[in-house]
PDB file of C-alpha atoms in Angstrom:
ATOM      1  CA  MET A  25       0.000   0.000   0.000  1.00 61.00           C
ATOM      2  CA  ALA A  26       1.412   3.376  -1.028  1.00 64.00           C
ATOM      3  CA  VAL A  27       2.042   6.031   1.604  1.00 71.00           C
ATOM      4  CA  TRP A  28       1.287   9.533   0.339  1.00 82.00           C
ATOM      5  CA  GLY A  29       2.678  12.704   1.833  1.00 92.00           C
ATOM      6  CA  TYR A  30       2.642  16.386   0.986  1.00 95.00           C
ATOM      7  CA  GLY A  31       5.262  19.007   1.685  1.00 95.00           C
ATOM      8  CA  LEU A  32       5.066  22.719   2.432  1.00 97.00           C
ATOM      9  CA  LEU A  33       8.282  22.951   4.493  1.00 97.00           C
ATOM     10  CA  GLY A  34      10.387  23.829   1.482  1.00 96.00           C
ATOM     11  CA  PRO A  35       9.352  23.561  -2.150  1.00 94.00           C
ATOM     12  CA  VAL A  36       5.772  22.316  -2.525  1.00 95.00           C
ATOM     13  CA  GLU A  37       5.979  18.600  -3.152  1.00 93.00           C
ATOM     14  CA  VAL A  38       4.181  15.269  -3.224  1.00 93.00           C
ATOM     15  CA  ARG A  39       5.822  12.064  -2.014  1.00 91.00           C
ATOM     16  CA  VAL A  40       4.841   8.453  -2.443  1.00 86.00           C
ATOM     17  CA  ASN A  41       6.778   5.993  -0.303  1.00 85.00           C
ATOM     18  CA  ASP A  42       9.517   8.629   0.166  1.00 79.00           C
ATOM     19  CA  ARG A  43       9.838   9.188  -3.600  1.00 87.00           C
ATOM     20  CA  VAL A  44       9.088  12.705  -4.882  1.00 90.00           C
ATOM     21  CA  ILE A  45       6.390  12.867  -7.549  1.00 89.00           C
ATOM     22  CA  SER A  46       7.273  15.465 -10.150  1.00 83.00           C
ATOM     23  CA  LEU A  47       4.834  18.312 -10.644  1.00 89.00           C
ATOM     24  CA  ALA A  48       6.375  19.819 -13.735  1.00 82.00           C
ATOM     25  CA  SER A  49       4.158  22.863 -13.947  1.00 91.00           C
ATOM     26  CA  THR A  50       4.320  25.883 -11.652  1.00 94.00           C
ATOM     27  CA  ARG A  51       0.542  26.109 -11.980  1.00 95.00           C
ATOM     28  CA  GLN A  52       0.093  22.562 -10.669  1.00 95.00           C
ATOM     29  CA  ARG A  53       2.329  23.333  -7.690  1.00 95.00           C
ATOM     30  CA  LEU A  54       0.476  26.600  -7.043  1.00 97.00           C
ATOM     31  CA  VAL A  55      -2.933  24.866  -7.086  1.00 97.00           C
ATOM     32  CA  LEU A  56      -1.576  22.136  -4.819  1.00 96.00           C
ATOM     33  CA  ALA A  57      -0.128  24.714  -2.405  1.00 97.00           C
ATOM     34  CA  MET A  58      -3.462  26.510  -2.168  1.00 97.00           C
ATOM     35  CA  LEU A  59      -5.324  23.254  -1.610  1.00 97.00           C
ATOM     36  CA  LEU A  60      -2.831  22.105   1.032  1.00 97.00           C
ATOM     37  CA  LEU A  61      -3.080  25.399   2.908  1.00 97.00           C
ATOM     38  CA  ALA A  62      -6.833  24.863   3.082  1.00 96.00           C
ATOM     39  CA  ALA A  63      -6.590  21.079   3.588  1.00 91.00           C
ATOM     40  CA  GLY A  64     -10.058  19.604   3.818  1.00 91.00           C
ATOM     41  CA  GLN A  65     -11.755  22.933   3.103  1.00 95.00           C
ATOM     42  CA  LEU A  66     -13.249  24.223  -0.100  1.00 97.00           C
ATOM     43  CA  VAL A  67     -11.092  26.584  -2.152  1.00 98.00           C
ATOM     44  CA  PRO A  68     -13.380  28.575  -4.473  1.00 98.00           C
ATOM     45  CA  ALA A  69     -12.671  28.194  -8.183  1.00 97.00           C
ATOM     46  CA  GLU A  70     -12.614  31.981  -8.528  1.00 97.00           C
ATOM     47  CA  ARG A  71      -9.823  32.268  -5.957  1.00 97.00           C
ATOM     48  CA  LEU A  72      -7.747  29.608  -7.736  1.00 97.00           C
ATOM     49  CA  THR A  73      -8.318  31.349 -11.062  1.00 97.00           C
ATOM     50  CA  ASP A  74      -7.250  34.714  -9.634  1.00 96.00           C
ATOM     51  CA  GLU A  75      -4.020  33.252  -8.240  1.00 96.00           C
ATOM     52  CA  LEU A  76      -3.230  31.296 -11.394  1.00 96.00           C
ATOM     53  CA  TRP A  77      -3.742  34.058 -13.937  1.00 96.00           C
ATOM     54  CA  GLY A  78      -4.389  37.362 -12.184  1.00 93.00           C
ATOM     55  CA  GLU A  79      -5.569  39.858 -14.763  1.00 92.00           C
ATOM     56  CA  ALA A  80      -4.128  37.860 -17.681  1.00 94.00           C
ATOM     57  CA  LEU A  81      -7.106  35.506 -17.748  1.00 94.00           C
ATOM     58  CA  PRO A  82      -7.303  32.825 -20.412  1.00 95.00           C
ATOM     59  CA  GLN A  83     -10.151  32.943 -22.895  1.00 95.00           C
ATOM     60  CA  ASP A  84     -12.259  30.457 -20.902  1.00 96.00           C
ATOM     61  CA  PRO A  85     -11.120  30.636 -17.246  1.00 96.00           C
ATOM     62  CA  PRO A  86     -13.375  27.840 -15.903  1.00 95.00           C
ATOM     63  CA  ALA A  87     -12.199  25.449 -18.634  1.00 96.00           C
ATOM     64  CA  ALA A  88      -8.556  26.419 -18.100  1.00 97.00           C
ATOM     65  CA  LEU A  89      -8.912  25.799 -14.355  1.00 97.00           C
ATOM     66  CA  ARG A  90     -10.560  22.411 -14.969  1.00 96.00           C
ATOM     67  CA  THR A  91      -7.587  21.537 -17.191  1.00 96.00           C
ATOM     68  CA  GLN A  92      -5.137  22.443 -14.408  1.00 96.00           C
ATOM     69  CA  ILE A  93      -7.131  20.422 -11.860  1.00 96.00           C
ATOM     70  CA  SER A  94      -7.269  17.461 -14.244  1.00 95.00           C
ATOM     71  CA  ARG A  95      -3.501  17.603 -14.775  1.00 94.00           C
ATOM     72  CA  LEU A  96      -2.909  17.767 -11.038  1.00 94.00           C
ATOM     73  CA  ARG A  97      -5.220  14.796 -10.427  1.00 93.00           C
ATOM     74  CA  ARG A  98      -3.366  12.835 -13.099  1.00 91.00           C
ATOM     75  CA  ALA A  99       0.007  13.731 -11.544  1.00 90.00           C
ATOM     76  CA  LEU A 100      -1.261  12.612  -8.127  1.00 89.00           C
ATOM     77  CA  GLY A 101      -2.200   9.215  -9.526  1.00 85.00           C
ATOM     78  CA  PRO A 102      -4.245   7.165  -7.049  1.00 83.00           C
ATOM     79  CA  ALA A 103      -4.229  10.060  -4.546  1.00 81.00           C
ATOM     80  CA  GLY A 104      -5.939  12.239  -7.171  1.00 83.00           C
ATOM     81  CA  GLY A 105      -9.249  10.849  -5.956  1.00 85.00           C
ATOM     82  CA  SER A 106      -8.869  12.915  -2.789  1.00 90.00           C
ATOM     83  CA  LEU A 107      -9.036  16.087  -4.906  1.00 94.00           C
ATOM     84  CA  VAL A 108     -12.759  16.646  -5.348  1.00 94.00           C
ATOM     85  CA  THR A 109     -14.926  19.183  -7.106  1.00 94.00           C
ATOM     86  CA  ALA A 110     -17.617  20.583  -4.818  1.00 91.00           C
ATOM     87  CA  GLU A 111     -19.846  23.630  -4.484  1.00 87.00           C
ATOM     88  CA  GLY A 112     -18.053  25.904  -6.957  1.00 93.00           C
ATOM     89  CA  GLY A 113     -14.550  24.988  -5.919  1.00 97.00           C
ATOM     90  CA  TYR A 114     -12.122  22.236  -5.069  1.00 97.00           C
ATOM     91  CA  ARG A 115     -11.117  20.431  -1.901  1.00 96.00           C
ATOM     92  CA  LEU A 116      -8.159  18.177  -1.135  1.00 95.00           C
ATOM     93  CA  SER A 117      -8.910  15.711   1.633  1.00 93.00           C
ATOM     94  CA  LEU A 118      -5.962  14.345   3.549  1.00 93.00           C
ATOM     95  CA  GLN A 119      -5.032  13.190   6.994  1.00 93.00           C
ATOM     96  CA  ARG A 120      -3.065  15.545   9.214  1.00 93.00           C
ATOM     97  CA  SER A 121      -0.179  13.081   9.267  1.00 93.00           C
ATOM     98  CA  GLN A 122       0.180  13.379   5.479  1.00 94.00           C
ATOM     99  CA  LEU A 123       1.215  17.054   5.634  1.00 96.00           C
ATOM    100  CA  ASP A 124       4.753  17.860   6.783  1.00 96.00           C
ATOM    101  CA  ALA A 125       3.727  21.239   8.236  1.00 97.00           C
ATOM    102  CA  ALA A 126       1.108  19.591  10.466  1.00 96.00           C
ATOM    103  CA  ARG A 127       3.573  16.917  11.577  1.00 96.00           C
ATOM    104  CA  PHE A 128       6.111  19.651  12.373  1.00 97.00           C
ATOM    105  CA  GLU A 129       3.609  21.582  14.503  1.00 96.00           C
ATOM    106  CA  ASP A 130       2.516  18.413  16.319  1.00 96.00           C
ATOM    107  CA  ALA A 131       6.148  17.499  17.033  1.00 94.00           C
ATOM    108  CA  LEU A 132       6.907  21.006  18.289  1.00 93.00           C
ATOM    109  CA  ALA A 133       3.935  20.784  20.657  1.00 93.00           C
ATOM    110  CA  ALA A 134       5.097  17.345  21.846  1.00 91.00           C
ATOM    111  CA  ALA A 135       8.612  18.668  22.466  1.00 88.00           C
ATOM    112  CA  THR A 136       7.142  21.370  24.695  1.00 84.00           C
ATOM    113  CA  GLN A 137       5.601  18.646  26.866  1.00 84.00           C
ATOM    114  CA  ALA A 138       8.836  16.628  27.026  1.00 80.00           C
ATOM    115  CA  ALA A 139      12.172  17.346  28.647  1.00 79.00           C
ATOM    116  CA  GLY A 140      15.774  16.295  28.233  1.00 81.00           C
ATOM    117  CA  GLU A 141      16.770  13.717  25.625  1.00 85.00           C
ATOM    118  CA  PRO A 142      13.187  12.891  24.497  1.00 84.00           C
ATOM    119  CA  ALA A 143      12.508  16.579  23.775  1.00 84.00           C
ATOM    120  CA  LEU A 144      15.784  16.833  21.886  1.00 89.00           C
ATOM    121  CA  GLN A 145      14.924  13.813  19.750  1.00 92.00           C
ATOM    122  CA  VAL A 146      11.454  15.154  18.899  1.00 92.00           C
ATOM    123  CA  LEU A 147      12.900  18.555  17.972  1.00 93.00           C
ATOM    124  CA  ASP A 148      15.519  16.915  15.755  1.00 94.00           C
ATOM    125  CA  GLU A 149      12.779  14.959  13.967  1.00 94.00           C
ATOM    126  CA  ALA A 150      10.663  18.100  13.588  1.00 94.00           C
ATOM    127  CA  LEU A 151      13.534  20.153  12.193  1.00 96.00           C
ATOM    128  CA  GLY A 152      14.458  17.271   9.891  1.00 95.00           C
ATOM    129  CA  LEU A 153      11.166  17.766   8.033  1.00 95.00           C
ATOM    130  CA  TRP A 154      12.379  21.096   6.641  1.00 96.00           C
ATOM    131  CA  ARG A 155      13.801  21.226   3.083  1.00 95.00           C
ATOM    132  CA  GLY A 156      14.038  25.010   2.676  1.00 95.00           C
ATOM    133  CA  PRO A 157      11.892  28.110   3.304  1.00 95.00           C
ATOM    134  CA  ALA A 158       8.215  27.314   3.893  1.00 96.00           C
ATOM    135  CA  LEU A 159       6.181  27.159   0.679  1.00 96.00           C
ATOM    136  CA  GLY A 160       9.306  27.617  -1.419  1.00 93.00           C
ATOM    137  CA  GLU A 161       8.626  29.519  -4.625  1.00 94.00           C
ATOM    138  CA  PHE A 162       5.221  30.758  -3.402  1.00 96.00           C
ATOM    139  CA  ALA A 163       6.293  32.139   0.002  1.00 94.00           C
ATOM    140  CA  GLY A 164       6.004  35.742  -1.185  1.00 93.00           C
ATOM    141  CA  ARG A 165       2.597  35.340  -2.846  1.00 95.00           C
ATOM    142  CA  PRO A 166      -0.322  36.927  -0.951  1.00 94.00           C
ATOM    143  CA  PHE A 167      -2.176  33.614  -0.541  1.00 95.00           C
ATOM    144  CA  ALA A 168       0.872  31.931   1.031  1.00 96.00           C
ATOM    145  CA  GLN A 169       2.812  34.686   2.755  1.00 96.00           C
ATOM    146  CA  PRO A 170       1.062  34.675   6.163  1.00 97.00           C
ATOM    147  CA  GLU A 171       1.413  30.903   6.536  1.00 97.00           C
ATOM    148  CA  ALA A 172       4.990  30.897   5.218  1.00 97.00           C
ATOM    149  CA  VAL A 173       5.984  33.566   7.755  1.00 97.00           C
ATOM    150  CA  ARG A 174       4.187  31.730  10.575  1.00 97.00           C
ATOM    151  CA  LEU A 175       5.849  28.407   9.746  1.00 97.00           C
ATOM    152  CA  ASP A 176       9.289  30.012   9.367  1.00 96.00           C
ATOM    153  CA  GLU A 177       8.836  31.671  12.773  1.00 96.00           C
ATOM    154  CA  LEU A 178       7.932  28.286  14.293  1.00 96.00           C
ATOM    155  CA  ARG A 179      11.101  26.885  12.765  1.00 96.00           C
ATOM    156  CA  VAL A 180      13.100  29.566  14.583  1.00 96.00           C
ATOM    157  CA  VAL A 181      11.302  28.662  17.830  1.00 94.00           C
ATOM    158  CA  ALA A 182      12.172  24.991  17.293  1.00 94.00           C
ATOM    159  CA  ARG A 183      15.816  25.859  16.656  1.00 94.00           C
ATOM    160  CA  GLU A 184      15.939  28.027  19.789  1.00 92.00           C
ATOM    161  CA  ARG A 185      14.412  25.245  21.893  1.00 89.00           C
ATOM    162  CA  ARG A 186      16.888  22.809  20.366  1.00 87.00           C
ATOM    163  CA  ALA A 187      19.789  25.118  21.280  1.00 87.00           C
ATOM    164  CA  GLU A 188      18.574  25.439  24.881  1.00 80.00           C
TER     165      GLU A 188
END
């Protein structure tokens, strides 16, 4: 059985059994990033369209967005079924343990409850999830910036706790 995971603690990525699945298109990665930031919640099609194209809209924005979603589903393979169309938007359903950012936050909380060597080990595991700046190429985009800053600040907290 394949184990799927998603990454926001560095470049946006998808992993299957610790192997990175290539998302060749920036648009696919952008859509995935938006869906991961709202994991389990509906992201309106209009919001995705605005982020993908801004004012340089394609001739048929809904069709162009459906094409991007279809390509992302195809790239996700069997996990593409968790990307659903609903109520004028799209939702990606996943378990908290599938998202590196959630695992990092959970580990940081656990380290706060622990002391000594166990806390050190949990912090090392949490910091080991990082592959670069949060949300990578999208960190400066308005949809991602608040979460990227928040996650990067938590990384600093984890490093400070580790140093103590």
